[in-house]
PDB file of C-alpha atoms in Angstrom:
ATOM      1  CA  MET A   1      23.411 -28.352 -20.785  1.00 60.00           C
ATOM      2  CA  THR A   2      19.782 -29.325 -20.801  1.00 63.00           C
ATOM      3  CA  SER A   3      16.735 -27.372 -21.757  1.00 74.00           C
ATOM      4  CA  SER A   4      15.243 -28.076 -18.303  1.00 88.00           C
ATOM      5  CA  THR A   5      17.924 -25.928 -16.672  1.00 92.00           C
ATOM      6  CA  SER A   6      16.560 -22.467 -16.076  1.00 94.00           C
ATOM      7  CA  GLY A   7      18.379 -19.618 -17.738  1.00 93.00           C
ATOM      8  CA  LEU A   8      19.032 -16.045 -16.753  1.00 93.00           C
ATOM      9  CA  ARG A   9      15.922 -14.692 -18.459  1.00 92.00           C
ATOM     10  CA  ASP A  10      13.745 -17.316 -16.779  1.00 92.00           C
ATOM     11  CA  HIS A  11      14.170 -15.613 -13.406  1.00 93.00           C
ATOM     12  CA  LEU A  12      11.851 -12.884 -12.231  1.00 93.00           C
ATOM     13  CA  GLY A  13      14.675 -11.445 -10.153  1.00 93.00           C
ATOM     14  CA  TYR A  14      16.612 -10.793 -13.348  1.00 95.00           C
ATOM     15  CA  TRP A  15      13.701  -8.825 -14.839  1.00 95.00           C
ATOM     16  CA  LEU A  16      13.094  -6.906 -11.605  1.00 94.00           C
ATOM     17  CA  ARG A  17      16.765  -5.941 -11.503  1.00 95.00           C
ATOM     18  CA  ARG A  18      16.692  -4.863 -15.156  1.00 96.00           C
ATOM     19  CA  LEU A  19      13.625  -2.724 -14.498  1.00 96.00           C
ATOM     20  CA  SER A  20      15.182  -1.262 -11.361  1.00 96.00           C
ATOM     21  CA  ASP A  21      18.382  -0.461 -13.244  1.00 97.00           C
ATOM     22  CA  GLU A  22      16.426   1.268 -16.026  1.00 97.00           C
ATOM     23  CA  VAL A  23      14.242   3.306 -13.658  1.00 97.00           C
ATOM     24  CA  HIS A  24      17.186   4.213 -11.418  1.00 97.00           C
ATOM     25  CA  GLY A  25      19.540   5.042 -14.294  1.00 97.00           C
ATOM     26  CA  ARG A  26      17.127   7.386 -16.045  1.00 98.00           C
ATOM     27  CA  PHE A  27      16.295   9.133 -12.771  1.00 98.00           C
ATOM     28  CA  GLU A  28      19.982   9.418 -11.848  1.00 98.00           C
ATOM     29  CA  ARG A  29      20.697  11.161 -15.171  1.00 98.00           C
ATOM     30  CA  GLU A  30      17.840  13.627 -14.568  1.00 97.00           C
ATOM     31  CA  LEU A  31      19.014  14.369 -11.031  1.00 98.00           C
ATOM     32  CA  ALA A  32      22.617  14.856 -12.163  1.00 97.00           C
ATOM     33  CA  GLU A  33      21.523  18.106 -13.810  1.00 97.00           C
ATOM     34  CA  HIS A  34      20.816  19.327 -10.257  1.00 97.00           C
ATOM     35  CA  ASP A  35      24.016  17.811  -8.784  1.00 97.00           C
ATOM     36  CA  VAL A  36      22.010  15.334  -6.690  1.00 98.00           C
ATOM     37  CA  THR A  37      22.106  11.524  -6.615  1.00 98.00           C
ATOM     38  CA  VAL A  38      19.104   9.238  -6.166  1.00 97.00           C
ATOM     39  CA  SER A  39      20.180   8.489  -2.594  1.00 97.00           C
ATOM     40  CA  GLN A  40      20.558  12.194  -1.821  1.00 98.00           C
ATOM     41  CA  TRP A  41      17.132  12.857  -3.337  1.00 98.00           C
ATOM     42  CA  ALA A  42      15.663  10.171  -1.078  1.00 97.00           C
ATOM     43  CA  VAL A  43      17.013  11.991   1.984  1.00 98.00           C
ATOM     44  CA  LEU A  44      15.833  15.381   0.701  1.00 98.00           C
ATOM     45  CA  ILE A  45      12.281  14.221  -0.026  1.00 98.00           C
ATOM     46  CA  THR A  46      12.079  12.341   3.279  1.00 97.00           C
ATOM     47  CA  LEU A  47      13.025  15.503   5.162  1.00 98.00           C
ATOM     48  CA  TYR A  48      10.846  17.733   2.969  1.00 98.00           C
ATOM     49  CA  ARG A  49       7.743  15.639   3.647  1.00 97.00           C
ATOM     50  CA  GLY A  50       8.539  15.327   7.350  1.00 96.00           C
ATOM     51  CA  ASP A  51       8.628  11.519   7.182  1.00 96.00           C
ATOM     52  CA  ALA A  52      11.723  11.563   9.411  1.00 95.00           C
ATOM     53  CA  THR A  53      13.873  14.242  11.042  1.00 95.00           C
ATOM     54  CA  THR A  54      16.923  12.500  12.559  1.00 95.00           C
ATOM     55  CA  THR A  55      19.650  10.414  10.978  1.00 95.00           C
ATOM     56  CA  ARG A  56      18.340   7.285  12.683  1.00 94.00           C
ATOM     57  CA  GLU A  57      14.743   7.966  11.612  1.00 96.00           C
ATOM     58  CA  VAL A  58      15.788   8.644   8.018  1.00 96.00           C
ATOM     59  CA  ALA A  59      17.847   5.445   7.991  1.00 96.00           C
ATOM     60  CA  ARG A  60      14.935   3.405   9.300  1.00 95.00           C
ATOM     61  CA  TYR A  61      12.506   5.055   6.869  1.00 95.00           C
ATOM     62  CA  MET A  62      14.783   4.444   3.878  1.00 94.00           C
ATOM     63  CA  GLY A  63      15.861   0.990   5.017  1.00 92.00           C
ATOM     64  CA  ILE A  64      19.583   1.765   5.002  1.00 94.00           C
ATOM     65  CA  ASP A  65      22.404   2.117   7.521  1.00 95.00           C
ATOM     66  CA  ALA A  66      22.511   5.254   9.708  1.00 95.00           C
ATOM     67  CA  GLY A  67      26.174   5.739   8.787  1.00 96.00           C
ATOM     68  CA  ALA A  68      25.209   5.886   5.112  1.00 96.00           C
ATOM     69  CA  VAL A  69      22.561   8.503   5.908  1.00 96.00           C
ATOM     70  CA  SER A  70      25.091  10.542   7.864  1.00 96.00           C
ATOM     71  CA  ARG A  71      27.446  10.555   4.866  1.00 97.00           C
ATOM     72  CA  LEU A  72      24.581  11.536   2.544  1.00 97.00           C
ATOM     73  CA  VAL A  73      23.640  14.385   4.891  1.00 97.00           C
ATOM     74  CA  ASP A  74      27.285  15.506   4.970  1.00 97.00           C
ATOM     75  CA  ARG A  75      27.270  15.739   1.156  1.00 98.00           C
ATOM     76  CA  LEU A  76      23.931  17.533   1.129  1.00 98.00           C
ATOM     77  CA  ALA A  77      25.192  19.977   3.776  1.00 98.00           C
ATOM     78  CA  ALA A  78      28.298  20.644   1.679  1.00 98.00           C
ATOM     79  CA  LYS A  79      25.940  21.548  -1.187  1.00 98.00           C
ATOM     80  CA  GLY A  80      24.025  23.909   1.092  1.00 98.00           C
ATOM     81  CA  LEU A  81      20.844  21.801   1.065  1.00 98.00           C
ATOM     82  CA  THR A  82      20.662  20.482   4.652  1.00 98.00           C
ATOM     83  CA  THR A  83      21.789  21.412   8.137  1.00 97.00           C
ATOM     84  CA  ARG A  84      22.022  19.672  11.491  1.00 96.00           C
ATOM     85  CA  GLN A  85      20.300  21.485  14.343  1.00 94.00           C
ATOM     86  CA  PRO A  86      20.284  20.604  18.045  1.00 91.00           C
ATOM     87  CA  ASP A  87      16.867  19.506  19.292  1.00 87.00           C
ATOM     88  CA  PRO A  88      15.766  21.957  22.018  1.00 88.00           C
ATOM     89  CA  ALA A  89      13.851  19.138  23.736  1.00 87.00           C
ATOM     90  CA  SER A  90      16.841  16.774  23.930  1.00 87.00           C
ATOM     91  CA  ARG A  91      20.525  17.628  24.066  1.00 83.00           C
ATOM     92  CA  ARG A  92      21.400  14.218  22.604  1.00 87.00           C
ATOM     93  CA  THR A  93      19.199  14.555  19.528  1.00 89.00           C
ATOM     94  CA  VAL A  94      20.232  16.333  16.359  1.00 92.00           C
ATOM     95  CA  ARG A  95      17.493  17.265  13.911  1.00 95.00           C
ATOM     96  CA  LEU A  96      18.118  17.319  10.187  1.00 97.00           C
ATOM     97  CA  THR A  97      16.616  20.299   8.425  1.00 97.00           C
ATOM     98  CA  LEU A  98      16.497  21.555   4.890  1.00 98.00           C
ATOM     99  CA  THR A  99      17.967  24.925   4.059  1.00 98.00           C
ATOM    100  CA  ASP A 100      15.930  27.346   1.969  1.00 98.00           C
ATOM    101  CA  ALA A 101      17.740  25.987  -1.095  1.00 98.00           C
ATOM    102  CA  GLY A 102      16.868  22.419  -0.070  1.00 98.00           C
ATOM    103  CA  ARG A 103      13.207  23.330   0.477  1.00 98.00           C
ATOM    104  CA  ASP A 104      13.102  24.993  -2.947  1.00 98.00           C
ATOM    105  CA  LEU A 105      14.795  22.075  -4.700  1.00 98.00           C
ATOM    106  CA  ALA A 106      12.907  19.129  -3.152  1.00 98.00           C
ATOM    107  CA  PRO A 107       9.552  19.658  -4.941  1.00 98.00           C
ATOM    108  CA  LYS A 108      11.338  20.194  -8.262  1.00 98.00           C
ATOM    109  CA  LEU A 109      13.114  16.875  -7.830  1.00 98.00           C
ATOM    110  CA  ALA A 110       9.840  15.220  -6.795  1.00 97.00           C
ATOM    111  CA  GLU A 111       8.389  16.323 -10.145  1.00 98.00           C
ATOM    112  CA  LEU A 112      11.315  14.617 -11.880  1.00 98.00           C
ATOM    113  CA  ALA A 113      10.612  11.467  -9.859  1.00 97.00           C
ATOM    114  CA  ASP A 114       6.938  11.599 -10.820  1.00 97.00           C
ATOM    115  CA  ARG A 115       7.802  12.023 -14.501  1.00 97.00           C
ATOM    116  CA  ASN A 116      10.302   9.177 -14.292  1.00 97.00           C
ATOM    117  CA  ASP A 117       7.673   6.891 -12.780  1.00 96.00           C
ATOM    118  CA  ALA A 118       5.182   7.936 -15.448  1.00 96.00           C
ATOM    119  CA  HIS A 119       7.740   7.183 -18.162  1.00 96.00           C
ATOM    120  CA  PHE A 120       8.094   3.597 -16.992  1.00 95.00           C
ATOM    121  CA  PHE A 121       4.688   2.789 -15.539  1.00 96.00           C
ATOM    122  CA  ALA A 122       2.142   4.825 -17.520  1.00 95.00           C
ATOM    123  CA  ALA A 123       1.389   1.733 -19.622  1.00 95.00           C
ATOM    124  CA  LEU A 124      -0.208   0.183 -16.542  1.00 96.00           C
ATOM    125  CA  GLU A 125      -3.808   0.904 -15.627  1.00 97.00           C
ATOM    126  CA  PRO A 126      -4.092   2.593 -12.201  1.00 95.00           C
ATOM    127  CA  ASP A 127      -5.402  -0.635 -10.631  1.00 97.00           C
ATOM    128  CA  GLN A 128      -2.533  -2.605 -12.180  1.00 97.00           C
ATOM    129  CA  ARG A 129      -0.012  -0.147 -10.832  1.00 95.00           C
ATOM    130  CA  ARG A 130      -1.519  -0.297  -7.332  1.00 94.00           C
ATOM    131  CA  GLN A 131      -1.493  -4.100  -7.494  1.00 96.00           C
ATOM    132  CA  LEU A 132       2.127  -4.198  -8.667  1.00 94.00           C
ATOM    133  CA  GLU A 133       3.149  -1.846  -5.859  1.00 93.00           C
ATOM    134  CA  SER A 134       1.217  -3.946  -3.353  1.00 93.00           C
ATOM    135  CA  TRP A 135       2.946  -7.156  -4.492  1.00 93.00           C
ATOM    136  CA  ILE A 136       6.374  -5.553  -4.376  1.00 92.00           C
ATOM    137  CA  ARG A 137       5.749  -4.082  -0.919  1.00 90.00           C
ATOM    138  CA  HIS A 138       4.597  -7.501   0.251  1.00 91.00           C
ATOM    139  CA  LEU A 139       7.666  -9.225  -1.181  1.00 90.00           C
ATOM    140  CA  VAL A 140      10.099  -6.775   0.446  1.00 87.00           C
ATOM    141  CA  GLY A 141       8.303  -7.103   3.767  1.00 84.00           C
ATOM    142  CA  GLU A 142       6.482  -3.802   4.002  1.00 70.00           C
ATOM    143  CA  ALA A 143       3.188  -5.655   4.354  1.00 55.00           C
ATOM    144  CA  HIS A 144       4.632  -7.045   7.591  1.00 52.00           C
ATOM    145  CA  PRO A 145       6.928  -4.303   8.905  1.00 53.00           C
ATOM    146  CA  GLU A 146       9.273  -4.968  11.773  1.00 55.00           C
ATOM    147  CA  PRO A 147       8.071  -3.804  15.176  1.00 49.00           C
ATOM    148  CA  PRO A 148       9.370  -0.361  16.148  1.00 52.00           C
ATOM    149  CA  ALA A 149      12.765  -0.257  17.800  1.00 54.00           C
ATOM    150  CA  PRO A 150      12.704   0.103  21.575  1.00 50.00           C
ATOM    151  CA  PRO A 151      13.278   3.665  22.788  1.00 51.00           C
ATOM    152  CA  THR A 152      16.848   4.579  23.607  1.00 52.00           C
ATOM    153  CA  LEU A 153      17.556   5.773  27.089  1.00 47.00           C
TER     154      LEU A 153
END
């Protein structure tokens, strides 16, 4: 072994993963008190804010597979937090909606998310935080999003 060979702690990816694990793990423990996972929370808050309303839209918004979203929605429905409703404008479209319980829970979980972020990132000045977020978004491709998918017929 030579000292010119980079080690584990020399890689930014290692530190980003450690940070992600810490942020995710703490948030997961907070959400567990409400019987919700981080992935389920992501679906709930996406629906609550109206950022997406179908399985496909939620999948695209979250950057995950539509099948994974469908399974998450199944679990949320079993907990009484979401429902699937036919779209009156299109027989082929199913809209995801929050139940009253889901609408009540989503903002409470968002507060937990905000507190979790503050726990890890409050040491940054607001401009530093915005810059960090901008760099991360750029690195994961959000600065150059993919063109929208063609409409399905």
